[in-house]
Short mmCIF file of C-alpha atoms in Angstrom, two decimals:
data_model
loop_
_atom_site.label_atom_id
_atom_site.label_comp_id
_atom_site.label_asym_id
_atom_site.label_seq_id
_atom_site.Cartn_x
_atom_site.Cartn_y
_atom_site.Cartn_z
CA UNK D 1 44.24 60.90 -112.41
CA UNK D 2 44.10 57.07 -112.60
CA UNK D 3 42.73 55.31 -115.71
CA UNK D 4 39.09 54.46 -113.99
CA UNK D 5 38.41 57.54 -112.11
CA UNK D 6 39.30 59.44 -115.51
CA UNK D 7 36.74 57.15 -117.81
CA UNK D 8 33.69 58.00 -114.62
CA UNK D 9 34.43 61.67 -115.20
CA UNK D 10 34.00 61.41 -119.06
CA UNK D 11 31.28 59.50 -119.10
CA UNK D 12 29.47 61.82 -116.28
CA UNK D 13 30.75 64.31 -118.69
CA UNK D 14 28.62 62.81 -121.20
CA UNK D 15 25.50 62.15 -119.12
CA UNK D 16 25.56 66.29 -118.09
CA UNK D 17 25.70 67.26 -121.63
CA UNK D 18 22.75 64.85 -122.67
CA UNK D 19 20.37 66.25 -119.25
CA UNK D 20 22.00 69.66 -120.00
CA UNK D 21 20.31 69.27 -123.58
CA UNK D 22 16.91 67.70 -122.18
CA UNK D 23 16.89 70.48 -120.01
CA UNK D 24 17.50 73.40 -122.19
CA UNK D 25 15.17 72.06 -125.11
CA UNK D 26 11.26 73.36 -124.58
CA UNK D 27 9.52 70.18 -124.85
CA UNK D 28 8.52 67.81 -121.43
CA UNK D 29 10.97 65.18 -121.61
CA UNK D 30 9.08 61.75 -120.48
CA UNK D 31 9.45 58.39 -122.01
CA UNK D 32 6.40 56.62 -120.62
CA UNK D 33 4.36 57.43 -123.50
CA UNK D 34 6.68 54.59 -125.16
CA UNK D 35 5.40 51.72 -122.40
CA UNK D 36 2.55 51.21 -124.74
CA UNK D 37 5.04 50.38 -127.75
CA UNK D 38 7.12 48.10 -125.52
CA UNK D 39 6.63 45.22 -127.38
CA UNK D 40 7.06 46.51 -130.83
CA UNK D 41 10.43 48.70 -130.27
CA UNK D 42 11.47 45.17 -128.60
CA UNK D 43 10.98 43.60 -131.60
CA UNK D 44 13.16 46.01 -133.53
CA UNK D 45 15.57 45.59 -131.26
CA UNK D 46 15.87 41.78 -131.51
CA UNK D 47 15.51 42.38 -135.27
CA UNK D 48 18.39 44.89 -135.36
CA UNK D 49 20.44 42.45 -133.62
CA UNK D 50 19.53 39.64 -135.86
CA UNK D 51 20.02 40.93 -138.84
CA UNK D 52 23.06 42.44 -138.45
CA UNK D 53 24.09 39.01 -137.39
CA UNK D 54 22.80 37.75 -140.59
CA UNK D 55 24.99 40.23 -142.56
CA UNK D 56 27.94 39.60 -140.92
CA UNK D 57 27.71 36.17 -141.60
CA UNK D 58 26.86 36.44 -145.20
CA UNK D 59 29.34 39.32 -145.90
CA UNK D 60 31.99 36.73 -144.40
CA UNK D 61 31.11 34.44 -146.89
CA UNK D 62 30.90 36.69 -149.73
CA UNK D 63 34.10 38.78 -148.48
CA UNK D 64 36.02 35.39 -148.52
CA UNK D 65 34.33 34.48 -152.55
CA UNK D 66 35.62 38.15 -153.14
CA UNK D 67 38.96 37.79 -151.49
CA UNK D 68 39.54 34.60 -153.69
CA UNK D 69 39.03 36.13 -156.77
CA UNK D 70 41.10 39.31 -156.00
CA UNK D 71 44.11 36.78 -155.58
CA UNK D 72 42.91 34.65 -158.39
CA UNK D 73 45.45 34.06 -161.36
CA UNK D 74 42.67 34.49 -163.99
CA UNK D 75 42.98 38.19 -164.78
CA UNK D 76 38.92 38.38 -165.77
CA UNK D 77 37.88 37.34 -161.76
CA UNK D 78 40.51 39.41 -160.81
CA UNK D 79 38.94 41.92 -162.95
CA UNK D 80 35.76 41.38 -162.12
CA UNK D 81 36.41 41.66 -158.21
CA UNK D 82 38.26 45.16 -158.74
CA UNK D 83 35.37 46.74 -160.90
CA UNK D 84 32.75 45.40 -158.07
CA UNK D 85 34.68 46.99 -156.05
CA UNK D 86 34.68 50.38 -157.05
CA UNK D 87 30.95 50.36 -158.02
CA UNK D 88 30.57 49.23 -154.41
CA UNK D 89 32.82 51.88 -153.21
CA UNK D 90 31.08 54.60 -154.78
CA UNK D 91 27.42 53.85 -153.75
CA UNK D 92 25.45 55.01 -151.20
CA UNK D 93 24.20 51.96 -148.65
CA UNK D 94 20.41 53.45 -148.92
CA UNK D 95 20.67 53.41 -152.31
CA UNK D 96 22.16 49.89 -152.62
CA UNK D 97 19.19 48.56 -150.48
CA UNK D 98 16.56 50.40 -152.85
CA UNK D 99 17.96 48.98 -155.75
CA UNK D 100 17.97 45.88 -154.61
CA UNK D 101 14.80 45.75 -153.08
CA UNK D 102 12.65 47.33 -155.82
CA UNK D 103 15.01 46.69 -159.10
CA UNK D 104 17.39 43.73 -159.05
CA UNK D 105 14.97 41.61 -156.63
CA UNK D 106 11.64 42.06 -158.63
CA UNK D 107 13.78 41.61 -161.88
CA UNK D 108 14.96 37.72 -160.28
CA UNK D 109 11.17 37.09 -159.25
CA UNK D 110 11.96 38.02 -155.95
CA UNK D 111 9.25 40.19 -154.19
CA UNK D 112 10.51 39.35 -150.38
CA UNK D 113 11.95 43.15 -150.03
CA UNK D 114 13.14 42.43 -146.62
CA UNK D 115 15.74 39.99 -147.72
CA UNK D 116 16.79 41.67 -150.65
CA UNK D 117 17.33 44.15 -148.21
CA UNK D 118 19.57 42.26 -145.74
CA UNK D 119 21.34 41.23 -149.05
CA UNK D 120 22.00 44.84 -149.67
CA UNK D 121 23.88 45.27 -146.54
CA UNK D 122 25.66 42.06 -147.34
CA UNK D 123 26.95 42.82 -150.66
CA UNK D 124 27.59 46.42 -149.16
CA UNK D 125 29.71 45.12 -146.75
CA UNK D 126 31.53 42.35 -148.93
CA UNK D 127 34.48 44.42 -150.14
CA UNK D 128 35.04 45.42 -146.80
CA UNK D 129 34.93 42.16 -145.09
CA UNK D 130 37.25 41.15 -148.39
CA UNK D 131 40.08 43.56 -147.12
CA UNK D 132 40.22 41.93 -144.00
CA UNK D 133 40.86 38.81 -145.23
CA UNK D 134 43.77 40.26 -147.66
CA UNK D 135 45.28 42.12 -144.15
CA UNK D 136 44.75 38.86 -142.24
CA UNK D 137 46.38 36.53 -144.78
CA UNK D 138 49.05 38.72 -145.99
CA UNK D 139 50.65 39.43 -142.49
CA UNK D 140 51.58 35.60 -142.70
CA UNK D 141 54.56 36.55 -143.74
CA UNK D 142 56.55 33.98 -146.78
CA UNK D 143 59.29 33.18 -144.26
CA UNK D 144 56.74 31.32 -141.99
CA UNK D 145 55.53 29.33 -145.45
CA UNK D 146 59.23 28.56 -145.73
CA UNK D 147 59.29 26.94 -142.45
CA UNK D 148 56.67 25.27 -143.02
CA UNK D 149 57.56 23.92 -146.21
CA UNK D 150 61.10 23.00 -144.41
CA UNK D 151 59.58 21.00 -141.50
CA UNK D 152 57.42 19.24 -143.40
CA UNK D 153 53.80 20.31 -142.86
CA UNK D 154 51.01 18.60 -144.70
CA UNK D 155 48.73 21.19 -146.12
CA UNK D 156 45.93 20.24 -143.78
CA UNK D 157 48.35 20.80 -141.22
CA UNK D 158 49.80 24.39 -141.96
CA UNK D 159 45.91 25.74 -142.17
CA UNK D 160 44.57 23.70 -139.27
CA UNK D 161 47.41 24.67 -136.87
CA UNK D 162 49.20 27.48 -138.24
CA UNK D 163 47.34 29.90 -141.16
CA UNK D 164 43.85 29.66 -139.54
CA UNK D 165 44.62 29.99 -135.55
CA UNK D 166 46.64 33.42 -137.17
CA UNK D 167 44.49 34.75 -139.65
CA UNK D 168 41.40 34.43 -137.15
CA UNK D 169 43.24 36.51 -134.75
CA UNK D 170 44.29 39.23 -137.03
CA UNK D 171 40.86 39.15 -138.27
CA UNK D 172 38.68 39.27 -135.36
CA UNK D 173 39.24 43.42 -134.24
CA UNK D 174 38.47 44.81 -138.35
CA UNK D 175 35.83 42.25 -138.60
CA UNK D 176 34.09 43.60 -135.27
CA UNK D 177 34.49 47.14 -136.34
CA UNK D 178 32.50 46.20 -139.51
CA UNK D 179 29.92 44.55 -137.86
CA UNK D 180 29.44 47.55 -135.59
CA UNK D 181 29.15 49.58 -139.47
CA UNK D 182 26.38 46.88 -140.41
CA UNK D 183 24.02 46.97 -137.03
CA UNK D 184 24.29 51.20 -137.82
CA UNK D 185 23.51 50.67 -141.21
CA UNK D 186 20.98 48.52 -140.82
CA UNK D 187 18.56 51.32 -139.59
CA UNK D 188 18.61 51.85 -143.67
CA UNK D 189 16.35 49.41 -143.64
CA UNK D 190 13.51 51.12 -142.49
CA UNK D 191 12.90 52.45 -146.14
CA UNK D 192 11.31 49.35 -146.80
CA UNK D 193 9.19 48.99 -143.99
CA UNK D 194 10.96 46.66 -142.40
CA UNK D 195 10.53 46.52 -138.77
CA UNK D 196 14.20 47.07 -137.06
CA UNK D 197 15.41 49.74 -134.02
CA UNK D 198 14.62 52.55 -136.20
CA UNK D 199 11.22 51.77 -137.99
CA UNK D 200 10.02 50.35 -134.68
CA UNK D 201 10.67 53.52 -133.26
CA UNK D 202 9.67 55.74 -136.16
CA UNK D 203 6.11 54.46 -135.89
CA UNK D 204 5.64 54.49 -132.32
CA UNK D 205 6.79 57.87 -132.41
CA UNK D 206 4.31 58.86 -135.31
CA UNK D 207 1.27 57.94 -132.86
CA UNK D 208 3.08 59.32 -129.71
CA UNK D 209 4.22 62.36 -131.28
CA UNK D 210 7.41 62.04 -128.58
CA UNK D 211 10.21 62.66 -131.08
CA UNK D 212 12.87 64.06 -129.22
CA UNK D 213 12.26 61.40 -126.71
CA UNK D 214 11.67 58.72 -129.52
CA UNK D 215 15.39 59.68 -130.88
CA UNK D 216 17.34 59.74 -127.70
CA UNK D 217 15.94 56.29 -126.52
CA UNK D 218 16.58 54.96 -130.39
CA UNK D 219 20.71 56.42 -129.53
CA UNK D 220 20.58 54.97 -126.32
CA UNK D 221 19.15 51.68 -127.79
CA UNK D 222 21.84 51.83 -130.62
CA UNK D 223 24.55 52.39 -127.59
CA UNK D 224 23.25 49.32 -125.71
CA UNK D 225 24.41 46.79 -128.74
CA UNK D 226 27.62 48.96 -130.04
CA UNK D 227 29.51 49.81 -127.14
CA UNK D 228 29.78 46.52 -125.14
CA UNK D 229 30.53 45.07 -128.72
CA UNK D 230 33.78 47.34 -128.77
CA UNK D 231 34.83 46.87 -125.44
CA UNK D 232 34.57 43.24 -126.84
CA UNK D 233 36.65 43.88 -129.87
CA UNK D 234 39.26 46.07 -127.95
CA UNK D 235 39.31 43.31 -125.16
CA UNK D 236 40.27 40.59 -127.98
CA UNK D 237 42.57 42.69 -129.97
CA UNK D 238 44.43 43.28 -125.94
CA UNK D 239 43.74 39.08 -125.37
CA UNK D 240 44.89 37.55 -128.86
CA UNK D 241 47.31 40.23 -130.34
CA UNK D 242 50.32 38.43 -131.91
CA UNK R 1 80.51 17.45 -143.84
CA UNK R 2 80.76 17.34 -147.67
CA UNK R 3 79.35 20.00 -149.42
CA UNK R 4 79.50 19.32 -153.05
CA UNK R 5 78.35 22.15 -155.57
CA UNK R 6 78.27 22.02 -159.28
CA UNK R 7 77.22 24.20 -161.89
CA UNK R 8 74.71 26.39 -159.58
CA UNK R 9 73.37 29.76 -161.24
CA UNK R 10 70.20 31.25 -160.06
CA UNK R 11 68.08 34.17 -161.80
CA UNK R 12 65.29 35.87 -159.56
CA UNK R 13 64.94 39.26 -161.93
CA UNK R 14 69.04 39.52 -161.95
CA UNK R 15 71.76 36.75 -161.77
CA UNK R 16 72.32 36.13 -158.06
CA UNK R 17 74.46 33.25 -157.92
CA UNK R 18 76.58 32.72 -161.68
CA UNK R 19 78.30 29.21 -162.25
CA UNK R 20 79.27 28.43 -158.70
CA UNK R 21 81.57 25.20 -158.64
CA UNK R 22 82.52 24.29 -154.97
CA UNK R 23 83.30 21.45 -152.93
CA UNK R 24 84.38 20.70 -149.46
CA UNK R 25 85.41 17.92 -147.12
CA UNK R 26 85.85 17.74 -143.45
CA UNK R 27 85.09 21.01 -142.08
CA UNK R 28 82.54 21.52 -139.37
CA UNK R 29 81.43 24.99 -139.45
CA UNK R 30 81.27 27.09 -142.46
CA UNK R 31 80.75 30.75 -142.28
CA UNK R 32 79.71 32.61 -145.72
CA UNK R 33 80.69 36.28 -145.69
CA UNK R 34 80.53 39.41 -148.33
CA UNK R 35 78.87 42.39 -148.54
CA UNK R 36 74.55 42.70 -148.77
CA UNK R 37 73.17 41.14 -151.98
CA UNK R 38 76.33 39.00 -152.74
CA UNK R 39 74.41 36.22 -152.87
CA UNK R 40 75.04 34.58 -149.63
CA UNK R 41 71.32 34.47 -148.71
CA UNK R 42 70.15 32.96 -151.91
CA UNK R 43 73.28 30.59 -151.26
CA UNK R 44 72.17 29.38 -148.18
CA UNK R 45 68.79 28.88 -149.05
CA UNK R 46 69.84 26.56 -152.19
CA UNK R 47 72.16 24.29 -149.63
CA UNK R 48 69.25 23.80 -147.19
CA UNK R 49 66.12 23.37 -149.67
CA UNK R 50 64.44 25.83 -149.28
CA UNK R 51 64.56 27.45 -152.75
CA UNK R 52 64.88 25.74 -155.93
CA UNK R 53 68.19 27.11 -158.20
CA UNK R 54 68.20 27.78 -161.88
CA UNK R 55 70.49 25.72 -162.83
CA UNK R 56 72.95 23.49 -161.11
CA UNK R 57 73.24 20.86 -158.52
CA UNK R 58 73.86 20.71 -154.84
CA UNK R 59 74.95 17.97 -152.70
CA UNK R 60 75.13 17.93 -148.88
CA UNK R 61 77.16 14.82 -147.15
CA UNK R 62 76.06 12.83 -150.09
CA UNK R 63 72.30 13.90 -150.82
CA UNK R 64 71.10 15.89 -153.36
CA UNK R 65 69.19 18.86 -151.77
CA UNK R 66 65.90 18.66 -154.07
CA UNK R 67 65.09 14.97 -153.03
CA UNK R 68 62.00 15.52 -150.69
CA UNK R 69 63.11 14.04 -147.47
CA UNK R 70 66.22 16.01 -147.27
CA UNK R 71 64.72 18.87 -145.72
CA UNK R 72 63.68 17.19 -142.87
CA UNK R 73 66.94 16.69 -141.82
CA UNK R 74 67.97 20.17 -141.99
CA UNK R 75 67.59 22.86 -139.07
CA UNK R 76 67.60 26.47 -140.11
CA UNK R 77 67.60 29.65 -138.25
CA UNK R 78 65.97 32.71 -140.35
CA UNK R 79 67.07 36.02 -139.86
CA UNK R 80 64.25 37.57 -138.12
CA UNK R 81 63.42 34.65 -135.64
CA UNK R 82 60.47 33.44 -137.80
CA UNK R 83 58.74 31.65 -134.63
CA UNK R 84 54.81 31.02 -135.34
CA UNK R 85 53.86 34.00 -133.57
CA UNK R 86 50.51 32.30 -131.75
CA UNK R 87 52.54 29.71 -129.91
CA UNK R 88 54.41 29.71 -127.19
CA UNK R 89 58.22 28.99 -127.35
CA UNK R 90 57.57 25.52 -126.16
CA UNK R 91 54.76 24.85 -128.70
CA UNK R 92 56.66 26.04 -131.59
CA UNK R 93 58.70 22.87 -130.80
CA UNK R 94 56.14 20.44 -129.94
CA UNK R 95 53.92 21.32 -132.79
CA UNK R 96 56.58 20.25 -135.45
CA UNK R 97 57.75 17.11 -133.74
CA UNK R 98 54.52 15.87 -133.16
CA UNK R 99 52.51 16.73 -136.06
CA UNK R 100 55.80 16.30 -138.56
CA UNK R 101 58.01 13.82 -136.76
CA UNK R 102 55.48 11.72 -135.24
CA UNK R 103 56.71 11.82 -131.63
CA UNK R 104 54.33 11.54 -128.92
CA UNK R 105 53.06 14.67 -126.62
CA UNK R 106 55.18 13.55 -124.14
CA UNK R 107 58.32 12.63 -125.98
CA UNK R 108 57.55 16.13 -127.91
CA UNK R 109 57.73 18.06 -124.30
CA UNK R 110 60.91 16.09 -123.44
CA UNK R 111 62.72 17.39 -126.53
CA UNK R 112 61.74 21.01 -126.39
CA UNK R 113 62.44 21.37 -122.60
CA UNK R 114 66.11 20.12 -123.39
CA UNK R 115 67.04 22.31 -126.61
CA UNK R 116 65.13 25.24 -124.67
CA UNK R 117 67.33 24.67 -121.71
CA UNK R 118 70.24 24.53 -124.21
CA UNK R 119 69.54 27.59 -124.93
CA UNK R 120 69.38 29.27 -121.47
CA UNK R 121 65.41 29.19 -121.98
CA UNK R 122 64.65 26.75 -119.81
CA UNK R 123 61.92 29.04 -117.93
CA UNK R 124 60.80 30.92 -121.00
CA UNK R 125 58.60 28.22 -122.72
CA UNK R 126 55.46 28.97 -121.32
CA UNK R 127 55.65 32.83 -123.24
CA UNK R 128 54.53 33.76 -126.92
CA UNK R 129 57.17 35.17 -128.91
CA UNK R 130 56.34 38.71 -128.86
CA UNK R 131 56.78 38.51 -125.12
CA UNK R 132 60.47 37.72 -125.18
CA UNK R 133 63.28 39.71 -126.27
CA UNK R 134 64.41 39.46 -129.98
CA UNK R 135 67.63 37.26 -128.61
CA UNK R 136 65.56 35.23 -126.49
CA UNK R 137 63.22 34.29 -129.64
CA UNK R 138 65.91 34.35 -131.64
CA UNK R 139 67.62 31.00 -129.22
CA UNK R 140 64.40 29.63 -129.11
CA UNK R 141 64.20 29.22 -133.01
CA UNK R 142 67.51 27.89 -132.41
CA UNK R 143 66.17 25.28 -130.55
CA UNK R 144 63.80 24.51 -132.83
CA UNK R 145 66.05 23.78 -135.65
CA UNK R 146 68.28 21.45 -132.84
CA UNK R 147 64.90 19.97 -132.18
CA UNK R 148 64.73 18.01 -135.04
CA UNK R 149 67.90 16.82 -134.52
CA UNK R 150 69.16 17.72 -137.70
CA UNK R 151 72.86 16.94 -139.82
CA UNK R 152 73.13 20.31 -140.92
CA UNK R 153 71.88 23.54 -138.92
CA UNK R 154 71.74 27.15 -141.37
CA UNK R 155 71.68 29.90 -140.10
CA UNK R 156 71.28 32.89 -142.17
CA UNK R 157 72.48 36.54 -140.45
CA UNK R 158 70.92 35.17 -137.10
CA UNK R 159 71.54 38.54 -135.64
CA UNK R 160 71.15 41.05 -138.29
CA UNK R 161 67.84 42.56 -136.84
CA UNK R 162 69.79 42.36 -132.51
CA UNK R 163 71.15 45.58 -131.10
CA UNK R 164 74.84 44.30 -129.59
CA UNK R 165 74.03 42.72 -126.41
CA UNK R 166 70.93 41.06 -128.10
CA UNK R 167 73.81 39.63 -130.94
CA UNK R 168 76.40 38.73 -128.02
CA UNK R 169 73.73 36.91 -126.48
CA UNK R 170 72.69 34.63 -129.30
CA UNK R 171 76.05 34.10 -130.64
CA UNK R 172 77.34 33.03 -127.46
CA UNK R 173 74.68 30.55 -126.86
CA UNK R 174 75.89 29.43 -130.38
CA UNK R 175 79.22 28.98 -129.73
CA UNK R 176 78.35 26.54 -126.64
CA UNK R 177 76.67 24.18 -129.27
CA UNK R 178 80.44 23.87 -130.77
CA UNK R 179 80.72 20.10 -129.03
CA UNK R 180 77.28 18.95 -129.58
CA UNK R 181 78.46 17.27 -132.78
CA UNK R 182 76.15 19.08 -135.50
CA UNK R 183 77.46 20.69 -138.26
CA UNK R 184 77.22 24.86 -138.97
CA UNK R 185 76.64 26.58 -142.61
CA UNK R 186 76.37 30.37 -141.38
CA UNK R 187 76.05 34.06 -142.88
CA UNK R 188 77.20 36.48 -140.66
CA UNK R 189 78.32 39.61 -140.46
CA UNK R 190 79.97 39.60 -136.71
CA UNK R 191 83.93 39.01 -138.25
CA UNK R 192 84.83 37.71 -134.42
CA UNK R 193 82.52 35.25 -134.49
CA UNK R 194 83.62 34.06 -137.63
CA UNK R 195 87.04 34.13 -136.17
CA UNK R 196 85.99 32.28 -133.02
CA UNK R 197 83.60 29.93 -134.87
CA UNK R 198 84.11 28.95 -138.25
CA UNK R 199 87.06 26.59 -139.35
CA UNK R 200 86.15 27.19 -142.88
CA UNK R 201 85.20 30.67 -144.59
CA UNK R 202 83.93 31.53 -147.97
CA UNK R 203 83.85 34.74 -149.02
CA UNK R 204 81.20 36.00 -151.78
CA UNK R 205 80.51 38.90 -154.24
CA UNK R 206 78.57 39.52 -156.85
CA UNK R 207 76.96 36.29 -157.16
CA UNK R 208 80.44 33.97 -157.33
CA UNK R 209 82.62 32.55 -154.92
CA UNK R 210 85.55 34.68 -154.83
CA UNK R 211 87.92 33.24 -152.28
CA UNK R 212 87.52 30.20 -149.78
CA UNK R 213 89.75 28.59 -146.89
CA UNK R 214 90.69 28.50 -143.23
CA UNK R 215 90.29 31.26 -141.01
CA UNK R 216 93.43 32.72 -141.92
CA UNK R 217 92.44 34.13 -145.40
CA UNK R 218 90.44 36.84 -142.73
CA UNK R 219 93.89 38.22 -142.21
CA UNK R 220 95.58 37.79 -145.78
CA UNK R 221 92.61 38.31 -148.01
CA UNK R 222 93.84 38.08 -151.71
CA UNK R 223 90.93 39.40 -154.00
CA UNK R 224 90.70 42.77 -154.40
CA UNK R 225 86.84 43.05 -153.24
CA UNK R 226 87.88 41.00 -150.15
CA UNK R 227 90.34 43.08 -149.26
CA UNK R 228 87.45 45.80 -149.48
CA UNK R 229 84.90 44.15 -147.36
CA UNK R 230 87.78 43.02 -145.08
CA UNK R 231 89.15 46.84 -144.43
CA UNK R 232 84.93 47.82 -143.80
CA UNK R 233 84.24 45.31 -141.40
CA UNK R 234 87.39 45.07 -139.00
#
């Protein structure tokens, strides 16, 4: 079977199973009752894309701090990146964004739980975003630094038109899979009332009392951002592999 | 060329290189030989620049190798092709005689369209690295190194990571540079193209220079260990 008759069959694969399931489960399945709420699941939608946006931006930034200090010669940041780390490792993203919002925040003066929030997922997604960096830079391997060194390149010049135009290459496919891991996790967000994908959803299905349909078109919403943003990542990692 | 070597001794965790005093007149093409972790490497990378030694000094037709402009007059040829793996053959030229060199876009072109066509890569330029074969990239970072027109071209095992044809192929394009007039240091481990090549050969183990002369020491080798390496690799 060729390569695009196969993918139709899986995905009409796919589409039997989910009317197979609508089918077989008791309820009416019928998503007008969400027309009413158009305006408010749009806005979690736009807010779901935004600030997952937001956190992959800041997560860059911090992920780069982080990726500094793990190659820093002072042993304490070194230290100090490795035991964030493992903290980071070990805790749960809902838990993270609690903390943050309710504990740390308050604590700084900070009452605006929403950002907190979004800085939850960022320094969540920091070590992450860190390891990227370490893949992308260390695949430069020392020989090309030697030829660089031996021609004659100003530093300027090895970043600007040899380290950079790599490492943003190498980094592009890992960073895209992470940002697909923040616009999932920031559904999280709905503990603090903040109105993304989810929470939109949750509440219009709270006066609607549509749940099963409330959850399939919150999937299919979720589908809508992820999937043409991995066809995207697999499309560069084809387009810019080295 | 004059290769003039004095006192050399380099440490990484073990002595590589121990009290190495050498020098040479006249000869065009110098191969280094011996078995893996000899030295020869760490040699090779002291006579172009690259790497700092110890202890010791190094001359090359007159100029020490640790005064900063003499590595822009040297051409070297890694073992694993070491192009920049995001340009294209062509650009891997241009890019260091423009932004290094100062030549023009133009002039830049010029120079990498010869040395590729030197190379039998005349209609390869347009392709990134990983789309060629290992020889191919392996004669187009020869052609870098020529592009720079440099005194002294190194090239260190050029084939050690080439299946045979692949090593044929590259050697044989380096043989036709023979009459361009540019002078060879080389470590290789192909003995007939040492034969066919060199017109000087220094043979190394453990670190020191153990024997040295024309191409006829491949047939009479003196030192024990040479006689060794010589009775492994015919």
């Amino acid at each position: 079977m060729n390569k695009t008759v196969s993918y139709i069959f899986a995905i009409m694969t796919v589409i039997a199973f989910a009317l197979a399931v609508i089918f077989l489960q008791k309820d009416a399945f019928t998503l007008s009752s969400f027309t009413d709420y158009k305006t408010l699941i749009q806005l979690g939608f736009i807010n779901t894309i935004l600030v997952s946006i937001y956190s992959l931006l800041g997560s860059l930034v911090f992920g780069f701090i982080f990726y500094l200090l793990s190659i820093s010669k002072i042993n304490y940041l070194e230290a100090l990146d490795d035991v964030f780390t493992e903290i980071i490792y070990g805790t749960p993203l809902l838990v993270l964004i609690v903390v943050m919002a309710f504990v740390i925040g308050p604590a700084f003066n900070t009452y605006n739980r929403n950002l907190m929030g979004i800085f939850a997922i960022i320094i969540y997604m920091t070590p992450y975003m860190k390891n990227v960096y370490k893949s992308a830079f260390s695949s430069i391997s020392e020989e090309q630094y030697m030829a660089m060194d031996l021609f004659g390149f100003t530093p300027f010049q090895r970043y600007r038109y040899i380290i950079i135009p790599q490492v943003i290459r190498i980094l592009m496919p890992p960073m895209m899979n992470n940002f697909s891991l923040i616009i999932k996790g920031s559904a999280l967000l709905n503990v603090l009332a903040y109105t993304e994908l989810y929470y939109a959803i949750r509440v219009a299905t709270s006066k609607t009392f549509a749940f099963v349909e409330g959850y399939i078109l919150m999937w299919v919403l979720y589908l809508i951002i992820t999937i043409p943003l991995s066809q995207f990542t697999k499309y560069v990692e084809r387009k810019w592999s080295l | 060329m004059k290769i003039d070597i004095k006192n050399l001794s380099h440490t990484y965790d073990v002595e590589v290189l121990s009290d190495i005093n050498f020098s040479l007149e006249d000869y065009t093409s110098v191969a280094i030989i011996g078995v893996s972790g000899s030295g020869k490497s760490t040699l090779i990378r002291m006579m172009s620049g690259l790497e700092k030694p110890t202890k010791g000094q190094i001359s090359i037709n007159g100029s020490d190798v640790n005064e900063p402009d003499y590595k822009k007059s040297v051409g070297f040829v890694f073992q694993n092709h070491n192009l920049f793996p995001h340009l294209t053959l062509k650009k891997n030229i241009t890019l260091v005689l423009e932004k290094t060199r100062g030549y023009s876009k133009e002039e830049a072109d010029k120079i990498a369209e010869k040395n590729l066509a030197l190379l039998h890569l005349g209609d390869q330029g347009d392709k990134l690295p990983k789309n060629v074969s290992g020889g191919q990239a392996q004669r187009a970072s020869i052609a870098r190194a020529l592009s720079i027109d440099p005194d002294v071209i190194f090239l260190d095992e050029p084939t050690s990571s080439l299946d045979p044809i692949l090593t044929h192929d590259v050697l044989h394009a380096v043989e036709e540079l023979r009459d361009i007039g540019k002078h060879f240091i080389f470590i290789t481990h192909q003995i007939s193209f040492v034969k066919d090549f060199a017109n000087y050969i220094i043979f190394m183990h453990e670190g020191k220079i153990v024997e040295h002369g024309k191409p006829e020491i491949l047939d009479n080798p003196q030192h024990d260990s040479f006689k060794h390496f010589m009775k492994k690799v015919r």
